[in-house]
Amino acid sequence: EAGVTQSPTHLIKTRGQQATLRCSPISGHTSVYWYQQALGLGLQFLLWYDEGEERNRGNFPPRFSGRQFPNYSSELNVNALELEDSALYLCASNPSSGSYNEQFFGPGTRLTVL
Amino acid sequence: QQQVKQSPQSLIVQKGGISIINCAYENTAFDYFPWYQQFPGKGPALLIAIRPDVSEKKEGRFTISFNKSAKQFSLHIMDSQPGDSATYFCAATIQGLIFGKGTRLHILP
């Protein structure tokens, strides 16, 4: 069974640009979570999507947004990039709505903002 | 109240020793407490998890001890091996995992 996949592996942008990150969950998983892992700050919860709807978001500004497609894949968009947005962005999936257990993580997208 | 506090930040243990990582939380609504292991360049992988109605859970060399009244839980790695060298995160759930800041564990060969 294929795990969670993310693309691209690395992304380099300049300040003010927009970044789009993609995630494909494990087959059969309907929930997708996004996390930011910045150096020294651990993993911070960003967004949770389930059945195409945004269910919850962490303490991040509105320029962090995303969506979930009918096939349950997801996209994270970061607008007006700032230097401090440089981080590893992790996507995780799990099988069912309302169950936060056993989230399976992808390898992440390393975003560098210059 | 949403925080999960993890200690120590880094830990060095001799091969064969016991590695102990501690976490504390405030929000009594948390109902699931997983530990994740992360190797460089990889996403975190679920290692072991516990619910608050259980005081201890053991899987192989890994044990979680849970103290509901103290709002603390810990990971014990018995017979620590160099392959256990990684960053470990404790977490708690409330509509998305709340992670501790991680412990970088290094096992000396």
GROMACS .gro file of N, CA and C in nm, chain A residues 34-107:
model
  222
   34TRP      N    1  -0.246   1.929   0.748
   34TRP     CA    2  -0.120   1.996   0.712
   34TRP      C    3  -0.055   2.050   0.838
   35TYR      N    4   0.078   2.034   0.843
   35TYR     CA    5   0.158   2.084   0.954
   35TYR      C    6   0.278   2.158   0.900
   36GLN      N    7   0.322   2.257   0.979
   36GLN     CA    8   0.445   2.327   0.947
   36GLN      C    9   0.550   2.288   1.050
   37GLN      N   10   0.667   2.248   1.002
   37GLN     CA   11   0.777   2.215   1.092
   37GLN      C   12   0.892   2.312   1.064
   38ALA      N   13   0.895   2.415   1.144
   38ALA     CA   14   1.002   2.514   1.131
   38ALA      C   15   1.111   2.481   1.231
   39LEU      N   16   1.232   2.520   1.198
   39LEU     CA   17   1.347   2.487   1.283
   39LEU      C   18   1.326   2.541   1.422
   40GLY      N   19   1.339   2.454   1.520
   40GLY     CA   20   1.329   2.497   1.660
   40GLY      C   21   1.187   2.515   1.711
   41LEU      N   22   1.088   2.499   1.625
   41LEU     CA   23   0.950   2.521   1.668
   41LEU      C   24   0.866   2.395   1.668
   42GLY      N   25   0.923   2.283   1.636
   42GLY     CA   26   0.844   2.160   1.634
   42GLY      C   27   0.742   2.162   1.523
   43LEU      N   28   0.639   2.082   1.537
   43LEU     CA   29   0.534   2.073   1.434
   43LEU      C   30   0.413   2.155   1.480
   44GLN      N   31   0.369   2.243   1.391
   44GLN     CA   32   0.254   2.327   1.421
   44GLN      C   33   0.138   2.288   1.329
   45PHE      N   34   0.021   2.263   1.388
   45PHE     CA   35  -0.096   2.226   1.311
   45PHE      C   36  -0.144   2.345   1.226
   46LEU      N   37  -0.164   2.321   1.099
   46LEU     CA   38  -0.207   2.425   1.006
   46LEU      C   39  -0.354   2.413   0.969
   47LEU      N   40  -0.390   2.300   0.908
   47LEU     CA   41  -0.523   2.285   0.849
   47LEU      C   42  -0.565   2.139   0.854
   48TRP      N   43  -0.697   2.120   0.859
   48TRP     CA   44  -0.755   1.986   0.853
   48TRP      C   45  -0.868   1.988   0.752
   49TYR      N   46  -0.861   1.898   0.655
   49TYR     CA   47  -0.966   1.883   0.555
   49TYR      C   48  -1.024   1.743   0.564
   50ASP      N   49  -1.155   1.737   0.547
   50ASP     CA   50  -1.222   1.608   0.542
   50ASP      C   51  -1.343   1.618   0.450
   51GLU      N   52  -1.358   1.521   0.362
   51GLU     CA   53  -1.469   1.519   0.267
   51GLU      C   54  -1.484   1.651   0.193
   52GLY      N   55  -1.371   1.710   0.159
   52GLY     CA   56  -1.372   1.832   0.079
   52GLY      C   57  -1.393   1.961   0.157
   53GLU      N   58  -1.412   1.949   0.288
   53GLU     CA   59  -1.441   2.068   0.368
   53GLU      C   60  -1.324   2.098   0.463
   54GLU      N   61  -1.300   2.226   0.488
   54GLU     CA   62  -1.204   2.264   0.591
   54GLU      C   63  -1.273   2.248   0.726
   55ARG      N   64  -1.217   2.162   0.811
   55ARG     CA   65  -1.280   2.131   0.940
   55ARG      C   66  -1.221   2.214   1.054
   56ASN      N   67  -1.095   2.249   1.042
   56ASN     CA   68  -1.031   2.326   1.148
   56ASN      C   69  -0.901   2.384   1.096
   57ARG      N   70  -0.858   2.493   1.156
   57ARG     CA   71  -0.729   2.549   1.121
   57ARG      C   72  -0.655   2.592   1.246
   58GLY      N   73  -0.525   2.589   1.237
   58GLY     CA   74  -0.443   2.631   1.349
   58GLY      C   75  -0.426   2.781   1.350
   59ASN      N   76  -0.337   2.828   1.434
   59ASN     CA   77  -0.317   2.970   1.454
   59ASN      C   78  -0.221   3.027   1.348
   60PHE      N   79  -0.268   3.030   1.225
   60PHE     CA   80  -0.190   3.082   1.113
   60PHE      C   81  -0.273   3.188   1.040
   61PRO      N   82  -0.205   3.285   0.976
   61PRO     CA   83  -0.279   3.390   0.906
   61PRO      C   84  -0.353   3.336   0.784
   62PRO      N   85  -0.450   3.414   0.734
   62PRO     CA   86  -0.533   3.369   0.621
   62PRO      C   87  -0.456   3.345   0.492
   63ARG      N   88  -0.333   3.395   0.482
   63ARG     CA   89  -0.258   3.371   0.358
   63ARG      C   90  -0.216   3.225   0.345
   64PHE      N   91  -0.236   3.149   0.453
   64PHE     CA   92  -0.223   3.003   0.445
   64PHE      C   93  -0.363   2.947   0.420
   65SER      N   94  -0.379   2.885   0.306
   65SER     CA   95  -0.510   2.830   0.272
   65SER      C   96  -0.491   2.701   0.195
   66GLY      N   97  -0.600   2.634   0.168
   66GLY     CA   98  -0.587   2.511   0.093
   66GLY      C   99  -0.721   2.462   0.046
   67ARG      N  100  -0.719   2.343  -0.006
   67ARG     CA  101  -0.843   2.279  -0.045
   67ARG      C  102  -0.822   2.130  -0.056
   68GLN      N  103  -0.934   2.060  -0.058
   68GLN     CA  104  -0.930   1.915  -0.077
   68GLN      C  105  -1.016   1.882  -0.197
   69PHE      N  106  -0.965   1.799  -0.281
   69PHE     CA  107  -1.031   1.764  -0.406
   69PHE      C  108  -1.120   1.640  -0.388
   70PRO      N  109  -1.210   1.614  -0.486
   70PRO     CA  110  -1.300   1.498  -0.473
   70PRO      C  111  -1.227   1.365  -0.454
   71ASN      N  112  -1.102   1.355  -0.502
   71ASN     CA  113  -1.027   1.230  -0.482
   71ASN      C  114  -0.951   1.231  -0.349
   72TYR      N  115  -0.978   1.329  -0.265
   72TYR     CA  116  -0.922   1.346  -0.130
   72TYR      C  117  -0.780   1.398  -0.127
   73SER      N  118  -0.719   1.418  -0.244
   73SER     CA  119  -0.589   1.485  -0.243
   73SER      C  120  -0.609   1.629  -0.199
   74SER      N  121  -0.500   1.692  -0.163
   74SER     CA  122  -0.513   1.826  -0.106
   74SER      C  123  -0.400   1.915  -0.156
   75GLU      N  124  -0.426   2.042  -0.147
   75GLU     CA  125  -0.332   2.144  -0.189
   75GLU      C  126  -0.322   2.248  -0.078
   76LEU      N  127  -0.200   2.289  -0.047
   76LEU     CA  128  -0.178   2.398   0.048
   76LEU      C  129  -0.120   2.515  -0.030
   77ASN      N  130  -0.182   2.629  -0.015
   77ASN     CA  131  -0.133   2.751  -0.079
   77ASN      C  132  -0.085   2.849   0.026
   78VAL      N  133   0.030   2.906   0.000
   78VAL     CA  134   0.082   3.010   0.089
   78VAL      C  135   0.106   3.133   0.002
   79ASN      N  136   0.029   3.237   0.030
   79ASN     CA  137   0.040   3.362  -0.047
   79ASN      C  138   0.134   3.459   0.023
   80ALA      N  139   0.181   3.555  -0.055
   80ALA     CA  140   0.264   3.664   0.000
   80ALA      C  141   0.372   3.608   0.092
   81LEU      N  142   0.454   3.520   0.037
   81LEU     CA  143   0.553   3.448   0.118
   81LEU      C  144   0.643   3.543   0.196
   82GLU      N  145   0.669   3.502   0.320
   82GLU     CA  146   0.762   3.574   0.407
   82GLU      C  147   0.879   3.482   0.440
   83LEU      N  148   0.991   3.543   0.478
   83LEU     CA  149   1.111   3.464   0.506
   83LEU      C  150   1.083   3.356   0.611
   84GLU      N  151   1.001   3.391   0.710
   84GLU     CA  152   0.976   3.296   0.820
   84GLU      C  153   0.885   3.181   0.780
   85ASP      N  154   0.835   3.182   0.656
   85ASP     CA  155   0.756   3.069   0.607
   85ASP      C  156   0.846   2.952   0.566
   86SER      N  157   0.977   2.976   0.562
   86SER     CA  158   1.071   2.868   0.529
   86SER      C  159   1.058   2.758   0.634
   87ALA      N  160   1.025   2.639   0.588
   87ALA     CA  161   1.000   2.528   0.680
   87ALA      C  162   0.976   2.401   0.600
   88LEU      N  163   0.965   2.292   0.674
   88LEU     CA  164   0.919   2.166   0.615
   88LEU      C  165   0.769   2.158   0.635
   89TYR      N  166   0.695   2.139   0.528
   89TYR     CA  167   0.551   2.129   0.536
   89TYR      C  168   0.512   1.982   0.521
   90LEU      N  169   0.445   1.934   0.623
   90LEU     CA  170   0.410   1.793   0.629
   90LEU      C  171   0.260   1.775   0.611
   91CYS      N  172   0.226   1.674   0.538
   91CYS     CA  173   0.087   1.635   0.518
   91CYS      C  174   0.067   1.500   0.586
   92ALA      N  175  -0.047   1.481   0.646
   92ALA     CA  176  -0.079   1.353   0.708
   92ALA      C  177  -0.222   1.315   0.671
   93SER      N  178  -0.251   1.187   0.672
   93SER     CA  179  -0.388   1.145   0.644
   93SER      C  180  -0.432   1.042   0.747
   94ASN      N  181  -0.562   1.030   0.765
   94ASN     CA  182  -0.615   0.919   0.842
   94ASN      C  183  -0.751   0.880   0.788
   95PRO      N  184  -0.798   0.762   0.830
   95PRO     CA  185  -0.908   0.700   0.757
   95PRO      C  186  -1.044   0.768   0.768
   96SER      N  187  -1.072   0.836   0.880
   96SER     CA  188  -1.211   0.876   0.894
   96SER      C  189  -1.226   1.010   0.962
   97SER      N  190  -1.331   1.075   0.925
   97SER     CA  191  -1.364   1.203   0.986
   97SER      C  192  -1.391   1.187   1.134
   98GLY      N  193  -1.346   1.280   1.211
   98GLY     CA  194  -1.373   1.276   1.354
   98GLY      C  195  -1.277   1.189   1.432
   99SER      N  196  -1.187   1.124   1.362
   99SER     CA  197  -1.090   1.041   1.432
   99SER      C  198  -0.952   1.099   1.410
  100TYR      N  199  -0.893   1.147   1.517
  100TYR     CA  200  -0.763   1.212   1.500
  100TYR      C  201  -0.649   1.115   1.521
  101ASN      N  202  -0.684   0.992   1.538
  101ASN     CA  203  -0.583   0.894   1.573
  101ASN      C  204  -0.502   0.851   1.453
  102GLU      N  205  -0.385   0.799   1.480
  102GLU     CA  206  -0.302   0.732   1.381
  102GLU      C  207  -0.290   0.809   1.251
  103GLN      N  208  -0.244   0.928   1.259
  103GLN     CA  209  -0.217   1.004   1.139
  103GLN      C  210  -0.088   0.955   1.077
  104PHE      N  211  -0.093   0.935   0.946
  104PHE     CA  212   0.022   0.885   0.872
  104PHE      C  213   0.081   1.000   0.792
  105PHE      N  214   0.208   1.025   0.812
  105PHE     CA  215   0.272   1.141   0.753
  105PHE      C  216   0.344   1.109   0.624
  106GLY      N  217   0.345   1.208   0.535
  106GLY     CA  218   0.428   1.203   0.416
  106GLY      C  219   0.567   1.253   0.448
  107PRO      N  220   0.656   1.253   0.348
  107PRO     CA  221   0.795   1.294   0.370
  107PRO      C  222   0.813   1.446   0.377
   0.00000   0.00000   0.00000
